[in-house]
Amino acid sequence: MEKILRGVMRYRVLDRASMVKQFQEVKNNPTPKAVFYTCMDSRMIPTRFTETDVGDMFVVRNAGNVVPHSQFFYDEMTSCEPAALELGCIVNDIRHIIVCGHSDCKAMNLLYKLKSKEESSIEQRRLSPLKSWLCNHAYTSLDKFIDMKGDFTKPMVFMGETPQRKFVAYIDPDNKFCIEDKLSQVNTLQQLQNVASYGMLKKRLEKHDLHIHALWFDIYTGDIYYFSRRAKRFVIIDESSYESILAEVRRYYS
Ligand SMILES: [Zn+2]
């Protein structure tokens, strides 16, 4: 807490005045660009690694960058994630939704352990809100992952904006990452389908007026990957790939 209080004092001296100025500008001309779902992990600082600023993104964070499927909302067990979709994409007319996973994700490491029936038993879920959260909302990712039977040379199929806009993904084709990180990539892509399950977004998704993207942050190297539907894999965003990723984004999502 002392570190936080010292930080507030430094902020008052260094950043407060310029941020208040930015708040005023945004109030008069709000143009947020994306709703950004990511993990609550303390190493994930999305505004820093995307160099975004006041007014640019609505950021939603939870354990494992999960967006619960709309079925839970229809069963009146809603959570903050779909409320954020409505606030971002309906109230504020944002056109891009981004789900960003990461390596060495503690939530995904735990999800991997929940493969065991003992770990995911009802008794365990009653003792652990984190296990309960993952069993309820991330188990579809785990099921899909288990279906691969450890052979990630095979393609996986995910649903994008609409049931017709399916896409193929090869998870970690260079076999650079551990098994839990592969699960994290599967989970990140699975959330696109969950986002698209909300009826309030259906018309805009069908008209290609609203787009869903996946990013993945590699904690070990600091590299950020974009899921390229054209390349069918997560591609590092760097000097050599930037132009082609930009062309893909412009072609498919502008
Ligand atoms: Zn995480």
XYZ file of C-alpha atoms and ligand atoms in Angstrom:
255
model
C 0.000 0.000 0.000
C 2.911 2.327 0.718
C 4.167 1.866 -2.846
C 0.688 2.744 -4.171
C 0.471 5.881 -1.997
C 3.948 7.016 -3.058
C 2.850 6.456 -6.658
C -0.227 8.654 -6.196
C 1.985 11.439 -4.869
C 4.317 11.147 -7.877
C 1.331 11.093 -10.249
C 0.028 14.325 -8.706
C 3.310 16.040 -9.527
C 4.156 14.440 -12.878
C 0.974 13.415 -14.729
C -2.143 14.807 -13.136
C -2.378 18.129 -14.995
C -1.740 16.661 -18.448
C -4.177 13.800 -17.820
C -6.964 16.173 -16.737
C -6.385 18.051 -19.998
C -6.709 14.776 -21.920
C -9.867 13.852 -19.990
C -11.428 17.134 -21.117
C -10.497 16.511 -24.757
C -11.930 12.973 -24.633
C -15.125 14.209 -22.979
C -15.763 16.555 -25.891
C -14.757 14.117 -28.609
C -14.846 10.503 -27.422
C -13.463 8.085 -30.009
C -12.536 4.856 -28.230
C -11.026 2.344 -30.657
C -11.388 -1.041 -28.991
C -12.796 -3.104 -26.171
C -9.745 -4.984 -24.946
C -10.135 -8.170 -22.908
C -7.055 -9.430 -21.168
C -5.836 -11.276 -18.111
C -5.595 -9.599 -14.711
C -1.980 -10.816 -14.385
C 0.191 -8.031 -12.933
C 2.676 -8.401 -15.802
C 0.037 -7.524 -18.383
C -0.046 -3.758 -18.864
C -1.989 -3.426 -22.131
C -1.899 0.352 -22.390
C 1.893 0.197 -22.174
C 2.520 -2.549 -24.721
C 0.053 -1.030 -27.195
C 1.160 2.544 -26.436
C -2.484 3.580 -26.114
C -3.637 6.509 -24.071
C -6.580 8.211 -22.415
C -9.745 7.603 -24.425
C -8.353 4.841 -26.675
C -9.560 1.550 -25.169
C -12.045 0.066 -22.773
C -10.031 -2.538 -20.876
C -11.677 -5.517 -19.166
C -9.520 -7.841 -17.114
C -10.138 -11.112 -15.358
C -8.424 -14.398 -14.582
C -7.602 -15.954 -17.955
C -9.036 -13.300 -20.337
C -12.324 -15.133 -20.501
C -15.576 -13.817 -21.961
C -18.436 -15.976 -20.655
C -20.708 -17.426 -23.343
C -24.082 -15.685 -23.754
C -25.874 -18.766 -22.401
C -25.002 -17.619 -18.880
C -26.516 -14.205 -19.533
C -29.701 -15.774 -20.923
C -29.857 -17.896 -17.757
C -29.681 -14.630 -15.782
C -26.208 -15.354 -14.472
C -24.539 -12.476 -16.205
C -21.098 -11.077 -15.359
C -19.259 -7.871 -16.098
C -17.727 -9.032 -19.392
C -20.900 -8.881 -21.531
C -21.940 -5.649 -19.799
C -18.625 -4.238 -21.034
C -19.426 -5.460 -24.557
C -22.681 -3.500 -24.441
C -21.068 -0.387 -22.966
C -18.275 -0.500 -25.525
C -19.923 -1.670 -28.726
C -23.554 -0.565 -28.340
C -23.430 2.554 -26.164
C -20.076 3.788 -27.501
C -20.141 2.334 -30.998
C -16.685 0.727 -30.805
C -15.940 -1.433 -33.868
C -13.097 -3.653 -32.684
C -13.019 -6.213 -29.894
C -9.643 -7.672 -28.940
C -8.992 -10.683 -26.725
C -5.387 -10.866 -25.524
C -3.957 -13.932 -23.804
C -0.421 -14.495 -22.592
C 2.249 -17.057 -21.761
C 2.802 -18.391 -18.229
C -0.804 -17.513 -17.378
C -1.549 -18.744 -13.865
C -5.233 -19.153 -14.710
C -4.384 -21.271 -17.773
C -1.843 -23.302 -15.797
C -4.637 -24.068 -13.329
C -7.127 -24.777 -16.132
C -4.691 -27.366 -17.482
C -4.689 -29.079 -14.060
C -8.502 -29.089 -14.085
C -8.282 -31.854 -16.686
C -8.172 -34.118 -13.658
C -11.675 -35.046 -12.440
C -10.480 -34.754 -8.845
C -9.244 -31.184 -9.341
C -12.481 -30.072 -11.013
C -14.888 -31.930 -8.693
C -17.880 -30.094 -7.248
C -16.208 -30.139 -3.804
C -13.120 -28.407 -5.238
C -15.252 -25.867 -7.102
C -17.112 -24.995 -3.896
C -13.796 -24.317 -2.171
C -12.238 -22.247 -4.943
C -13.945 -19.374 -6.787
C -11.061 -19.457 -9.281
C -11.638 -23.125 -10.118
C -15.376 -22.483 -10.292
C -14.849 -19.544 -12.684
C -12.585 -21.578 -14.972
C -14.792 -24.694 -14.886
C -17.866 -22.652 -15.761
C -16.408 -20.361 -18.385
C -13.147 -21.785 -19.747
C -13.960 -25.468 -19.918
C -14.930 -25.173 -23.589
C -11.324 -24.140 -24.249
C -10.052 -27.123 -22.286
C -12.410 -29.515 -24.106
C -11.188 -28.258 -27.453
C -7.592 -28.571 -26.291
C -8.135 -32.159 -25.041
C -9.732 -33.084 -28.384
C -6.336 -32.453 -30.014
C -4.871 -35.385 -28.033
C -1.545 -33.565 -27.826
C -1.066 -33.406 -31.620
C -0.927 -29.719 -32.465
C 0.272 -30.312 -36.009
C -3.428 -30.788 -36.812
C -5.553 -27.754 -37.658
C -8.177 -26.473 -35.244
C -11.376 -24.742 -36.337
C -12.854 -21.767 -34.470
C -15.872 -19.628 -35.105
C -15.316 -15.942 -35.818
C -17.879 -13.175 -36.138
C -20.627 -15.472 -37.456
C -21.106 -19.264 -37.734
C -20.219 -18.888 -41.432
C -16.968 -17.071 -40.712
C -15.086 -20.022 -39.318
C -11.316 -19.928 -39.359
C -8.541 -22.466 -39.136
C -5.715 -22.208 -36.612
C -2.438 -24.055 -36.183
C -1.454 -23.687 -32.549
C 2.254 -23.046 -31.975
C 3.379 -24.697 -35.236
C 7.055 -24.116 -34.388
C 6.516 -25.903 -31.071
C 8.151 -23.064 -29.119
C 5.820 -23.049 -26.141
C 4.943 -25.391 -23.297
C 1.661 -27.269 -23.201
C -0.026 -24.750 -20.856
C 0.878 -21.903 -23.231
C -0.674 -23.853 -26.101
C -3.839 -24.094 -23.990
C -3.640 -20.335 -23.423
C -3.601 -19.754 -27.201
C -6.560 -22.109 -27.706
C -8.424 -20.317 -24.908
C -7.730 -16.914 -26.454
C -9.197 -18.002 -29.802
C -12.157 -19.712 -28.137
C -13.201 -16.363 -26.632
C -13.882 -14.970 -30.114
C -16.714 -17.458 -30.402
C -18.022 -16.481 -26.964
C -18.008 -12.785 -27.882
C -19.934 -13.555 -31.077
C -22.586 -15.484 -29.132
C -24.283 -12.271 -27.936
C -27.487 -11.468 -29.827
C -27.058 -7.715 -29.280
C -23.969 -7.820 -31.562
C -25.381 -10.158 -34.214
C -26.505 -7.624 -36.807
C -23.279 -5.624 -36.678
C -21.165 -8.782 -36.845
C -23.123 -9.994 -39.878
C -22.700 -6.640 -41.628
C -18.919 -6.713 -41.014
C -19.332 -3.565 -38.963
C -17.816 -5.079 -35.830
C -14.659 -7.187 -35.699
C -13.057 -9.562 -33.236
C -9.293 -10.048 -33.018
C -6.922 -12.129 -30.939
C -3.545 -11.047 -29.567
C -1.128 -13.050 -27.459
C 1.646 -11.650 -25.302
C 4.760 -13.698 -24.691
C 5.870 -12.839 -21.167
C 9.270 -14.525 -21.693
C 10.384 -12.339 -24.622
C 7.994 -9.367 -24.602
C 6.850 -10.231 -28.143
C 3.228 -9.624 -29.052
C 1.492 -11.894 -31.536
C -1.484 -11.149 -33.769
C -3.668 -14.037 -34.832
C -3.608 -13.879 -38.625
C -6.547 -15.669 -40.213
C -4.621 -15.533 -43.470
C -1.530 -17.235 -42.003
C -3.758 -19.398 -39.752
C -1.452 -18.815 -36.793
C -0.270 -16.293 -34.236
C 2.345 -14.102 -35.948
C 4.857 -11.918 -34.060
C 4.149 -8.244 -34.690
C 7.553 -6.893 -35.685
C 9.350 -4.954 -38.418
C 9.151 -7.844 -40.875
C 5.469 -8.712 -40.370
C 3.909 -5.346 -39.562
C 3.026 -4.326 -43.135
C 1.385 -7.619 -43.998
C -0.596 -7.692 -40.728
C -1.711 -4.125 -41.378
C -2.773 -5.072 -44.918
C -4.767 -8.009 -43.544
C -6.476 -5.805 -40.955
C -7.314 -3.186 -43.595
C -8.548 -5.724 -46.087
C -10.739 -7.732 -43.771
C -11.648 -5.361 -41.011
C -11.906 -1.806 -42.237
Zn -3.087 -14.776 -17.029
